[in-house]
Amino acid sequence: MATQDTATVDLSTTTNPTKVSRQPGIYERLNTALRSFRVLKDLTPEQVDSFMKSYVIYDLDWANEKQMIEVLGPDYQKKVGQCLSDYYAVLNHLCAIGELEKMYVPPILDASASVITNQILYEELVASELQLPPNAKVLDIGCGRGRVAAHMTEMTDAHVTGLNIDTDQLASAVEYNKLVNFSNTFVHQDMNELPLPFANEHFDGFYQIQAFSLCKDLPKLCDELFRVLRPGARLSLLDWASLEAYNPKDPHHQELMRCVKPIIGAVGTPTPESMIAALEGAGFRMIRHYVGGINGLQAPFLERLKSYFYTARWAMQGLTTVGLLPMHFRTLFNRMTQDSDAFIEADRTRLITTCYHWVAEKPGGKRDSSSANEEGGVGGGSEEAGSRGEGERGGVEAAGKVEAKALNEQSAELEARA
């Protein structure tokens, strides 16, 4: 199994993307924040209530199906999907008011720079790691508002297909990518509804950022990724994981976990090893995996974001008190900032991280020999897993093929929403 001991990645050791990344300007950021502010102001009581009720799923875990059924009923997977849609339809606008329009806290690659700059640095790293060919097709699961997809196209000229469960975010993704003259495609689908609506060996690369904690069955999803990726294609994952220091029998650790999961929107609780097992079981060969960023901590950014959103919460409390804003602003910001200290403590004590990074490759293609050198000769067992998985995937290959017409119709519907 390929590993990387250091928690810091030197960007100078990777191949730089072909284009310089563009920072969002002040006007663009203000415009985005104001638009999200207006959406939040006009939320109906039903939308606010649905958002607050959606938090029930973060007291649950995919691993405990019995509890899922007891709380949500036998169709719990569908119920989780609806809760996620209700949750992100509001949360994406709360995040867009600050530095989190892309809805993830990145690994700290430059401690002196902003959260947004570090997001850009991380996305440049992903573009380099994927080693995309010309005219590449890339899949992004959990694409959110499509900003990362646009950045990937800006850097590599790849065509990105983004998949997301929330139509509100997808409409924003379509609008934004059209604004910057990119023809990226966006598909409305729950990642837990398999097979994925794509043909075999359709994509040249895959990335996801903090979305797989919402995945019900990682091995099955990784099987699907193996099916839709071409031989030699790479995937890059950034997600949350519980680390070795976490003790599930420790009451304080349990309480921290209970507090953290609603903040980051996690239903599952993966470990680095469970992700590796799912990838290798599907046939992928691990290239590297590690806790990303300087010293493997995100706490400095988390503390900065806490200060910003606590200030915003204080302002909302004042404005709602004098009647200048509806009272639900207070409700939303109180819920969003709840238990942030627990998140910071869990990160500082290295019980969890939201920036664990995995890079893997589908065997075959022209990169096999160079990938073996990059791994340092480690990673045995993946070939066997790949051959074992071929027969198991046979039943889903035909099911995964879809006509381009269906995707075009869905894109047109999302564009109409925008």
GROMACS .gro file of C-alpha atoms in nm:
model
  418
    1MET     CA    1   0.000   0.000   0.000
    2ALA     CA    2   0.145   0.334  -0.103
    3THR     CA    3   0.188   0.585   0.177
    4GLN     CA    4   0.329   0.928   0.239
    5ASP     CA    5   0.453   0.996   0.590
    6THR     CA    6   0.476   1.372   0.574
    7ALA     CA    7   0.165   1.578   0.634
    8THR     CA    8   0.288   1.858   0.411
    9VAL     CA    9   0.298   1.843   0.033
   10ASP     CA   10   0.547   2.064  -0.151
   11LEU     CA   11   0.360   2.202  -0.451
   12SER     CA   12   0.690   2.254  -0.631
   13THR     CA   13   0.731   1.878  -0.664
   14THR     CA   14   0.416   1.844  -0.873
   15THR     CA   15   0.352   1.936  -1.233
   16ASN     CA   16   0.190   2.278  -1.234
   17PRO     CA   17  -0.139   2.327  -1.419
   18THR     CA   18  -0.100   2.496  -1.754
   19LYS     CA   19  -0.287   2.813  -1.655
   20VAL     CA   20  -0.267   3.061  -1.369
   21SER     CA   21  -0.567   3.047  -1.134
   22ARG     CA   22  -0.788   3.352  -1.097
   23GLN     CA   23  -0.884   3.483  -0.754
   24PRO     CA   24  -1.244   3.603  -0.718
   25GLY     CA   25  -1.250   3.983  -0.704
   26ILE     CA   26  -1.400   4.189  -0.423
   27TYR     CA   27  -1.702   4.286  -0.634
   28GLU     CA   28  -1.763   3.922  -0.726
   29ARG     CA   29  -1.744   3.813  -0.362
   30LEU     CA   30  -1.975   4.094  -0.245
   31ASN     CA   31  -2.224   4.017  -0.521
   32THR     CA   32  -2.227   3.649  -0.426
   33ALA     CA   33  -2.273   3.730  -0.057
   34LEU     CA   34  -2.557   3.975  -0.127
   35ARG     CA   35  -2.741   3.729  -0.349
   36SER     CA   36  -2.718   3.459  -0.082
   37PHE     CA   37  -2.828   3.711   0.181
   38ARG     CA   38  -3.141   3.787  -0.021
   39VAL     CA   39  -3.220   3.416  -0.059
   40LEU     CA   40  -3.187   3.366   0.316
   41LYS     CA   41  -3.403   3.670   0.386
   42ASP     CA   42  -3.682   3.531   0.168
   43LEU     CA   43  -3.683   3.179   0.314
   44THR     CA   44  -4.028   3.055   0.407
   45PRO     CA   45  -4.103   2.918   0.756
   46GLU     CA   46  -4.135   2.574   0.595
   47GLN     CA   47  -3.785   2.596   0.445
   48VAL     CA   48  -3.635   2.703   0.777
   49ASP     CA   49  -3.819   2.425   0.957
   50SER     CA   50  -3.701   2.165   0.702
   51PHE     CA   51  -3.343   2.286   0.744
   52MET     CA   52  -3.355   2.257   1.122
   53LYS     CA   53  -3.519   1.914   1.108
   54SER     CA   54  -3.259   1.787   0.860
   55TYR     CA   55  -3.000   1.777   1.141
   56VAL     CA   56  -3.159   1.456   1.269
   57ILE     CA   57  -2.949   1.254   1.024
   58TYR     CA   58  -2.623   1.370   1.181
   59ASP     CA   59  -2.712   1.191   1.504
   60LEU     CA   60  -2.716   0.871   1.298
   61ASP     CA   61  -2.456   0.675   1.104
   62TRP     CA   62  -2.473   0.459   0.794
   63ALA     CA   63  -2.297   0.182   0.990
   64ASN     CA   64  -2.596   0.148   1.227
   65GLU     CA   65  -2.879   0.049   0.994
   66LYS     CA   66  -3.102  -0.062   1.282
   67GLN     CA   67  -3.101   0.287   1.432
   68MET     CA   68  -3.152   0.441   1.087
   69ILE     CA   69  -3.470   0.235   1.042
   70GLU     CA   70  -3.594   0.310   1.395
   71VAL     CA   71  -3.559   0.687   1.348
   72LEU     CA   72  -3.630   0.735   0.977
   73GLY     CA   73  -3.824   0.424   0.875
   74PRO     CA   74  -3.751   0.145   0.626
   75ASP     CA   75  -3.699   0.393   0.341
   76TYR     CA   76  -3.425   0.566   0.542
   77GLN     CA   77  -3.194   0.611   0.244
   78LYS     CA   78  -3.456   0.821   0.065
   79LYS     CA   79  -3.524   1.014   0.386
   80VAL     CA   80  -3.153   1.089   0.429
   81GLY     CA   81  -3.142   1.214   0.070
   82GLN     CA   82  -3.432   1.452   0.134
   83CYS     CA   83  -3.271   1.578   0.455
   84LEU     CA   84  -2.945   1.641   0.271
   85SER     CA   85  -3.130   1.838   0.005
   86ASP     CA   86  -3.309   2.048   0.270
   87TYR     CA   87  -2.981   2.100   0.458
   88TYR     CA   88  -2.766   2.210   0.165
   89ALA     CA   89  -3.037   2.426   0.008
   90VAL     CA   90  -2.990   2.663   0.303
   91LEU     CA   91  -2.635   2.591   0.415
   92ASN     CA   92  -2.478   2.677   0.080
   93HIS     CA   93  -2.612   3.033   0.115
   94LEU     CA   94  -2.494   3.063   0.475
   95CYS     CA   95  -2.146   2.957   0.364
   96ALA     CA   96  -2.147   3.190   0.063
   97ILE     CA   97  -2.184   3.492   0.291
   98GLY     CA   98  -1.831   3.420   0.416
   99GLU     CA   99  -1.524   3.255   0.264
  100LEU     CA  100  -1.687   2.915   0.218
  101GLU     CA  101  -1.883   2.943  -0.105
  102LYS     CA  102  -1.709   2.622  -0.215
  103MET     CA  103  -1.827   2.467   0.112
  104TYR     CA  104  -1.502   2.314   0.228
  105VAL     CA  105  -1.219   2.409   0.461
  106PRO     CA  106  -0.901   2.331   0.266
  107PRO     CA  107  -0.572   2.187   0.388
  108ILE     CA  108  -0.346   2.470   0.501
  109LEU     CA  109  -0.085   2.494   0.226
  110ASP     CA  110   0.003   2.860   0.291
  111ALA     CA  111  -0.060   2.967   0.650
  112SER     CA  112  -0.021   3.336   0.563
  113ALA     CA  113  -0.294   3.327   0.297
  114SER     CA  114  -0.673   3.328   0.311
  115VAL     CA  115  -0.906   3.028   0.310
  116ILE     CA  116  -1.000   3.108  -0.051
  117THR     CA  117  -0.634   3.120  -0.160
  118ASN     CA  118  -0.568   2.786   0.007
  119GLN     CA  119  -0.869   2.639  -0.171
  120ILE     CA  120  -0.713   2.751  -0.498
  121LEU     CA  121  -0.376   2.602  -0.400
  122TYR     CA  122  -0.537   2.271  -0.313
  123GLU     CA  123  -0.734   2.261  -0.639
  124GLU     CA  124  -0.411   2.329  -0.830
  125LEU     CA  125  -0.260   2.030  -0.653
  126VAL     CA  126  -0.554   1.813  -0.757
  127ALA     CA  127  -0.522   1.924  -1.119
  128SER     CA  128  -0.154   1.832  -1.111
  129GLU     CA  129  -0.211   1.494  -0.948
  130LEU     CA  130  -0.478   1.387  -1.196
  131GLN     CA  131  -0.231   1.421  -1.486
  132LEU     CA  132  -0.514   1.472  -1.732
  133PRO     CA  133  -0.471   1.420  -2.107
  134PRO     CA  134  -0.579   1.687  -2.358
  135ASN     CA  135  -0.957   1.724  -2.396
  136ALA     CA  136  -1.011   1.529  -2.077
  137LYS     CA  137  -1.347   1.441  -1.927
  138VAL     CA  138  -1.355   1.467  -1.547
  139LEU     CA  139  -1.619   1.363  -1.293
  140ASP     CA  140  -1.689   1.566  -0.977
  141ILE     CA  141  -1.926   1.407  -0.723
  142GLY     CA  142  -2.068   1.654  -0.473
  143CYS     CA  143  -1.996   1.944  -0.708
  144GLY     CA  144  -2.188   2.202  -0.504
  145ARG     CA  145  -2.218   2.541  -0.679
  146GLY     CA  146  -1.979   2.438  -0.958
  147ARG     CA  147  -1.696   2.673  -0.864
  148VAL     CA  148  -1.437   2.397  -0.828
  149ALA     CA  149  -1.551   2.249  -1.160
  150ALA     CA  150  -1.503   2.586  -1.328
  151HIS     CA  151  -1.158   2.620  -1.171
  152MET     CA  152  -1.063   2.273  -1.296
  153THR     CA  153  -1.166   2.370  -1.649
  154GLU     CA  154  -0.982   2.701  -1.618
  155MET     CA  155  -0.661   2.517  -1.527
  156THR     CA  156  -0.677   2.214  -1.756
  157ASP     CA  157  -0.936   2.282  -2.030
  158ALA     CA  158  -1.109   1.962  -1.917
  159HIS     CA  159  -1.484   1.917  -1.948
  160VAL     CA  160  -1.620   1.853  -1.599
  161THR     CA  161  -1.941   1.667  -1.523
  162GLY     CA  162  -2.066   1.759  -1.176
  163LEU     CA  163  -2.314   1.552  -0.978
  164ASN     CA  164  -2.509   1.683  -0.679
  165ILE     CA  165  -2.822   1.613  -0.476
  166ASP     CA  166  -2.929   1.978  -0.432
  167THR     CA  167  -3.105   2.148  -0.724
  168ASP     CA  168  -3.045   2.493  -0.573
  169GLN     CA  169  -2.669   2.449  -0.590
  170LEU     CA  170  -2.687   2.290  -0.934
  171ALA     CA  171  -2.880   2.588  -1.070
  172SER     CA  172  -2.605   2.814  -0.936
  173ALA     CA  173  -2.342   2.587  -1.095
  174VAL     CA  174  -2.510   2.606  -1.435
  175GLU     CA  175  -2.547   2.984  -1.413
  176TYR     CA  176  -2.187   3.043  -1.304
  177ASN     CA  177  -2.025   2.812  -1.559
  178LYS     CA  178  -2.232   2.971  -1.833
  179LEU     CA  179  -2.120   3.314  -1.709
  180VAL     CA  180  -1.750   3.219  -1.741
  181ASN     CA  181  -1.813   3.052  -2.080
  182PHE     CA  182  -1.752   2.692  -1.976
  183SER     CA  183  -1.970   2.413  -2.115
  184ASN     CA  184  -1.949   2.189  -1.809
  185THR     CA  185  -2.241   1.956  -1.742
  186PHE     CA  186  -2.430   1.926  -1.413
  187VAL     CA  187  -2.646   1.629  -1.315
  188HIS     CA  188  -2.903   1.605  -1.037
  189GLN     CA  189  -2.857   1.273  -0.860
  190ASP     CA  190  -2.795   1.125  -0.517
  191MET     CA  191  -2.456   0.948  -0.516
  192ASN     CA  192  -2.622   0.667  -0.322
  193GLU     CA  193  -2.857   0.594  -0.611
  194LEU     CA  194  -2.645   0.352  -0.811
  195PRO     CA  195  -2.545   0.281  -1.082
  196LEU     CA  196  -2.409   0.620  -1.181
  197PRO     CA  197  -2.571   0.753  -1.501
  198PHE     CA  198  -2.256   0.729  -1.713
  199ALA     CA  199  -2.115   0.486  -1.969
  200ASN     CA  200  -1.822   0.253  -1.907
  201GLU     CA  201  -1.472   0.408  -1.922
  202HIS     CA  202  -1.616   0.752  -1.992
  203PHE     CA  203  -1.394   0.973  -1.771
  204ASP     CA  204  -1.022   1.050  -1.767
  205GLY     CA  205  -1.018   1.154  -1.402
  206PHE     CA  206  -1.225   1.194  -1.088
  207TYR     CA  207  -1.210   1.413  -0.779
  208GLN     CA  208  -1.434   1.478  -0.482
  209ILE     CA  209  -1.401   1.720  -0.194
  210GLN     CA  210  -1.559   1.627   0.139
  211ALA     CA  211  -1.857   1.447  -0.014
  212PHE     CA  212  -1.793   1.078   0.056
  213SER     CA  213  -1.891   1.104   0.423
  214LEU     CA  214  -2.244   1.114   0.279
  215CYS     CA  215  -2.190   0.784   0.095
  216LYS     CA  216  -2.389   0.488   0.225
  217ASP     CA  217  -2.176   0.215   0.065
  218LEU     CA  218  -1.817   0.314  -0.020
  219PRO     CA  219  -1.720  -0.021  -0.178
  220LYS     CA  220  -2.015  -0.008  -0.420
  221LEU     CA  221  -1.949   0.354  -0.512
  222CYS     CA  222  -1.581   0.277  -0.571
  223ASP     CA  223  -1.686  -0.013  -0.794
  224GLU     CA  224  -1.889   0.236  -0.996
  225LEU     CA  225  -1.598   0.478  -1.018
  226PHE     CA  226  -1.378   0.197  -1.144
  227ARG     CA  227  -1.638   0.122  -1.412
  228VAL     CA  228  -1.678   0.479  -1.541
  229LEU     CA  229  -1.305   0.566  -1.536
  230ARG     CA  230  -1.074   0.478  -1.822
  231PRO     CA  231  -0.763   0.262  -1.767
  232GLY     CA  232  -0.484   0.481  -1.633
  233ALA     CA  233  -0.728   0.741  -1.496
  234ARG     CA  234  -0.654   0.885  -1.155
  235LEU     CA  235  -0.880   0.988  -0.873
  236SER     CA  236  -0.817   1.241  -0.597
  237LEU     CA  237  -1.020   1.243  -0.276
  238LEU     CA  238  -1.029   1.491   0.012
  239ASP     CA  239  -1.254   1.397   0.300
  240TRP     CA  240  -1.308   1.368   0.668
  241ALA     CA  241  -1.190   1.066   0.864
  242SER     CA  242  -1.158   0.956   1.223
  243LEU     CA  243  -0.792   0.906   1.309
  244GLU     CA  244  -0.601   0.657   1.522
  245ALA     CA  245  -0.623   0.873   1.836
  246TYR     CA  246  -1.004   0.857   1.834
  247ASN     CA  247  -1.138   0.607   2.087
  248PRO     CA  248  -1.506   0.522   2.024
  249LYS     CA  249  -1.537   0.400   2.385
  250ASP     CA  250  -1.416   0.729   2.535
  251PRO     CA  251  -1.723   0.935   2.645
  252HIS     CA  252  -1.551   1.267   2.571
  253HIS     CA  253  -1.446   1.148   2.226
  254GLN     CA  254  -1.802   1.033   2.164
  255GLU     CA  255  -1.937   1.374   2.262
  256LEU     CA  256  -1.689   1.555   2.037
  257MET     CA  257  -1.789   1.330   1.747
  258ARG     CA  258  -2.157   1.396   1.815
  259CYS     CA  259  -2.090   1.770   1.800
  260VAL     CA  260  -1.864   1.764   1.494
  261LYS     CA  261  -2.075   1.559   1.253
  262PRO     CA  262  -2.356   1.818   1.216
  263ILE     CA  263  -2.101   2.095   1.152
  264ILE     CA  264  -1.934   1.914   0.865
  265GLY     CA  265  -2.247   1.738   0.741
  266ALA     CA  266  -2.123   1.382   0.789
  267VAL     CA  267  -2.353   1.080   0.800
  268GLY     CA  268  -2.077   0.819   0.772
  269THR     CA  269  -1.758   0.796   0.976
  270PRO     CA  270  -1.484   0.666   0.745
  271THR     CA  271  -1.128   0.592   0.846
  272PRO     CA  272  -0.822   0.622   0.620
  273GLU     CA  273  -0.810   0.243   0.611
  274SER     CA  274  -1.178   0.196   0.519
  275MET     CA  275  -1.136   0.428   0.220
  276ILE     CA  276  -0.822   0.246   0.108
  277ALA     CA  277  -0.997  -0.089   0.143
  278ALA     CA  278  -1.288   0.033  -0.071
  279LEU     CA  279  -1.057   0.171  -0.340
  280GLU     CA  280  -0.829  -0.132  -0.355
  281GLY     CA  281  -1.125  -0.368  -0.335
  282ALA     CA  282  -1.266  -0.204  -0.648
  283GLY     CA  283  -0.935  -0.251  -0.829
  284PHE     CA  284  -0.762   0.085  -0.786
  285ARG     CA  285  -0.395   0.108  -0.703
  286MET     CA  286  -0.308   0.349  -0.421
  287ILE     CA  287  -0.046   0.609  -0.506
  288ARG     CA  288  -0.039   0.808  -0.182
  289HIS     CA  289  -0.249   0.900   0.119
  290TYR     CA  290  -0.189   1.138   0.408
  291VAL     CA  291  -0.339   1.408   0.627
  292GLY     CA  292  -0.309   1.719   0.413
  293GLY     CA  293  -0.168   2.057   0.497
  294ILE     CA  294   0.098   2.205   0.724
  295ASN     CA  295   0.130   1.982   1.033
  296GLY     CA  296  -0.195   1.813   0.934
  297LEU     CA  297  -0.409   2.066   1.124
  298GLN     CA  298  -0.695   2.288   1.011
  299ALA     CA  299  -0.753   2.451   1.351
  300PRO     CA  300  -0.598   2.790   1.253
  301PHE     CA  301  -0.852   2.823   0.970
  302LEU     CA  302  -1.134   2.689   1.188
  303GLU     CA  303  -1.059   2.953   1.451
  304ARG     CA  304  -1.052   3.225   1.186
  305LEU     CA  305  -1.386   3.111   1.045
  306LYS     CA  306  -1.534   3.086   1.394
  307SER     CA  307  -1.442   3.450   1.459
  308TYR     CA  308  -1.604   3.561   1.132
  309PHE     CA  309  -1.929   3.370   1.176
  310TYR     CA  310  -1.958   3.458   1.546
  311THR     CA  311  -1.932   3.824   1.448
  312ALA     CA  312  -2.198   3.767   1.182
  313ARG     CA  313  -2.416   3.592   1.441
  314TRP     CA  314  -2.380   3.887   1.679
  315ALA     CA  315  -2.482   4.126   1.400
  316MET     CA  316  -2.783   3.912   1.308
  317GLN     CA  317  -2.899   3.904   1.670
  318GLY     CA  318  -2.894   4.283   1.682
  319LEU     CA  319  -3.068   4.328   1.348
  320THR     CA  320  -3.340   4.074   1.429
  321THR     CA  321  -3.397   4.234   1.771
  322VAL     CA  322  -3.478   4.573   1.616
  323GLY     CA  323  -3.687   4.413   1.343
  324LEU     CA  324  -3.461   4.488   1.045
  325LEU     CA  325  -3.425   4.118   0.963
  326PRO     CA  326  -3.664   3.826   1.009
  327MET     CA  327  -3.608   3.620   1.325
  328HIS     CA  328  -3.505   3.311   1.131
  329PHE     CA  329  -3.164   3.472   1.067
  330ARG     CA  330  -3.094   3.431   1.438
  331THR     CA  331  -3.209   3.069   1.426
  332LEU     CA  332  -2.991   2.986   1.125
  333PHE     CA  333  -2.672   3.149   1.250
  334ASN     CA  334  -2.711   3.007   1.599
  335ARG     CA  335  -2.737   2.657   1.452
  336MET     CA  336  -2.452   2.704   1.209
  337THR     CA  337  -2.206   2.820   1.478
  338GLN     CA  338  -2.312   2.567   1.741
  339ASP     CA  339  -2.032   2.343   1.878
  340SER     CA  340  -1.755   2.504   1.675
  341ASP     CA  341  -1.522   2.475   1.977
  342ALA     CA  342  -1.570   2.097   1.972
  343PHE     CA  343  -1.465   2.091   1.607
  344ILE     CA  344  -1.149   2.286   1.685
  345GLU     CA  345  -1.064   2.062   1.982
  346ALA     CA  346  -1.116   1.741   1.782
  347ASP     CA  347  -0.886   1.874   1.511
  348ARG     CA  348  -0.614   1.996   1.749
  349THR     CA  349  -0.611   1.665   1.937
  350ARG     CA  350  -0.596   1.482   1.603
  351LEU     CA  351  -0.904   1.273   1.670
  352ILE     CA  352  -1.044   1.363   1.329
  353THR     CA  353  -0.953   1.555   1.019
  354THR     CA  354  -1.156   1.690   0.730
  355CYS     CA  355  -0.854   1.703   0.499
  356TYR     CA  356  -0.739   1.344   0.460
  357HIS     CA  357  -0.613   1.303   0.105
  358TRP     CA  358  -0.609   0.986  -0.106
  359VAL     CA  359  -0.473   0.952  -0.461
  360ALA     CA  360  -0.525   0.632  -0.658
  361GLU     CA  361  -0.518   0.507  -1.016
  362LYS     CA  362  -0.706   0.257  -1.228
  363PRO     CA  363  -0.446   0.009  -1.363
  364GLY     CA  364  -0.379   0.005  -1.734
  365GLY     CA  365  -0.313   0.283  -1.980
  366LYS     CA  366   0.016   0.451  -2.057
  367ARG     CA  367   0.099   0.566  -1.704
  368ASP     CA  368   0.143   0.226  -1.541
  369SER     CA  369   0.524   0.223  -1.537
  370SER     CA  370   0.559   0.584  -1.423
  371SER     CA  371   0.299   0.527  -1.152
  372ALA     CA  372   0.493   0.229  -1.022
  373ASN     CA  373   0.801   0.450  -0.991
  374GLU     CA  374   0.598   0.719  -0.814
  375GLU     CA  375   0.471   0.464  -0.563
  376GLY     CA  376   0.824   0.350  -0.490
  377GLY     CA  377   0.738  -0.009  -0.568
  378VAL     CA  378   0.471  -0.031  -0.299
  379GLY     CA  379   0.105  -0.116  -0.337
  380GLY     CA  380   0.086  -0.491  -0.383
  381GLY     CA  381  -0.253  -0.652  -0.383
  382SER     CA  382  -0.432  -0.399  -0.601
  383GLU     CA  383  -0.386  -0.602  -0.920
  384GLU     CA  384  -0.547  -0.906  -0.760
  385ALA     CA  385  -0.833  -0.696  -0.629
  386GLY     CA  386  -0.882  -0.551  -0.976
  387SER     CA  387  -0.909  -0.890  -1.146
  388ARG     CA  388  -1.142  -1.012  -0.872
  389GLY     CA  389  -1.367  -0.710  -0.919
  390GLU     CA  390  -1.407  -0.753  -1.296
  391GLY     CA  391  -1.667  -1.027  -1.270
  392GLU     CA  392  -1.856  -0.851  -0.993
  393ARG     CA  393  -1.889  -0.536  -1.202
  394GLY     CA  394  -2.024  -0.716  -1.507
  395GLY     CA  395  -2.382  -0.686  -1.390
  396VAL     CA  396  -2.373  -0.308  -1.360
  397GLU     CA  397  -2.190  -0.221  -1.681
  398ALA     CA  398  -2.493  -0.219  -1.905
  399ALA     CA  399  -2.706  -0.052  -1.638
  400GLY     CA  400  -2.462   0.237  -1.614
  401LYS     CA  401  -2.496   0.344  -1.979
  402VAL     CA  402  -2.722   0.640  -2.048
  403GLU     CA  403  -2.811   0.838  -2.354
  404ALA     CA  404  -2.663   1.186  -2.389
  405LYS     CA  405  -3.015   1.308  -2.452
  406ALA     CA  406  -3.116   1.242  -2.091
  407LEU     CA  407  -2.825   1.445  -1.952
  408ASN     CA  408  -2.892   1.727  -2.196
  409GLU     CA  409  -3.256   1.744  -2.089
  410GLN     CA  410  -3.154   1.758  -1.724
  411SER     CA  411  -2.898   2.032  -1.793
  412ALA     CA  412  -3.165   2.232  -1.975
  413GLU     CA  413  -3.397   2.199  -1.676
  414LEU     CA  414  -3.126   2.322  -1.438
  415GLU     CA  415  -3.045   2.613  -1.669
  416ALA     CA  416  -3.411   2.709  -1.665
  417ARG     CA  417  -3.398   2.712  -1.283
  418ALA     CA  418  -3.094   2.943  -1.296
   0.00000   0.00000   0.00000
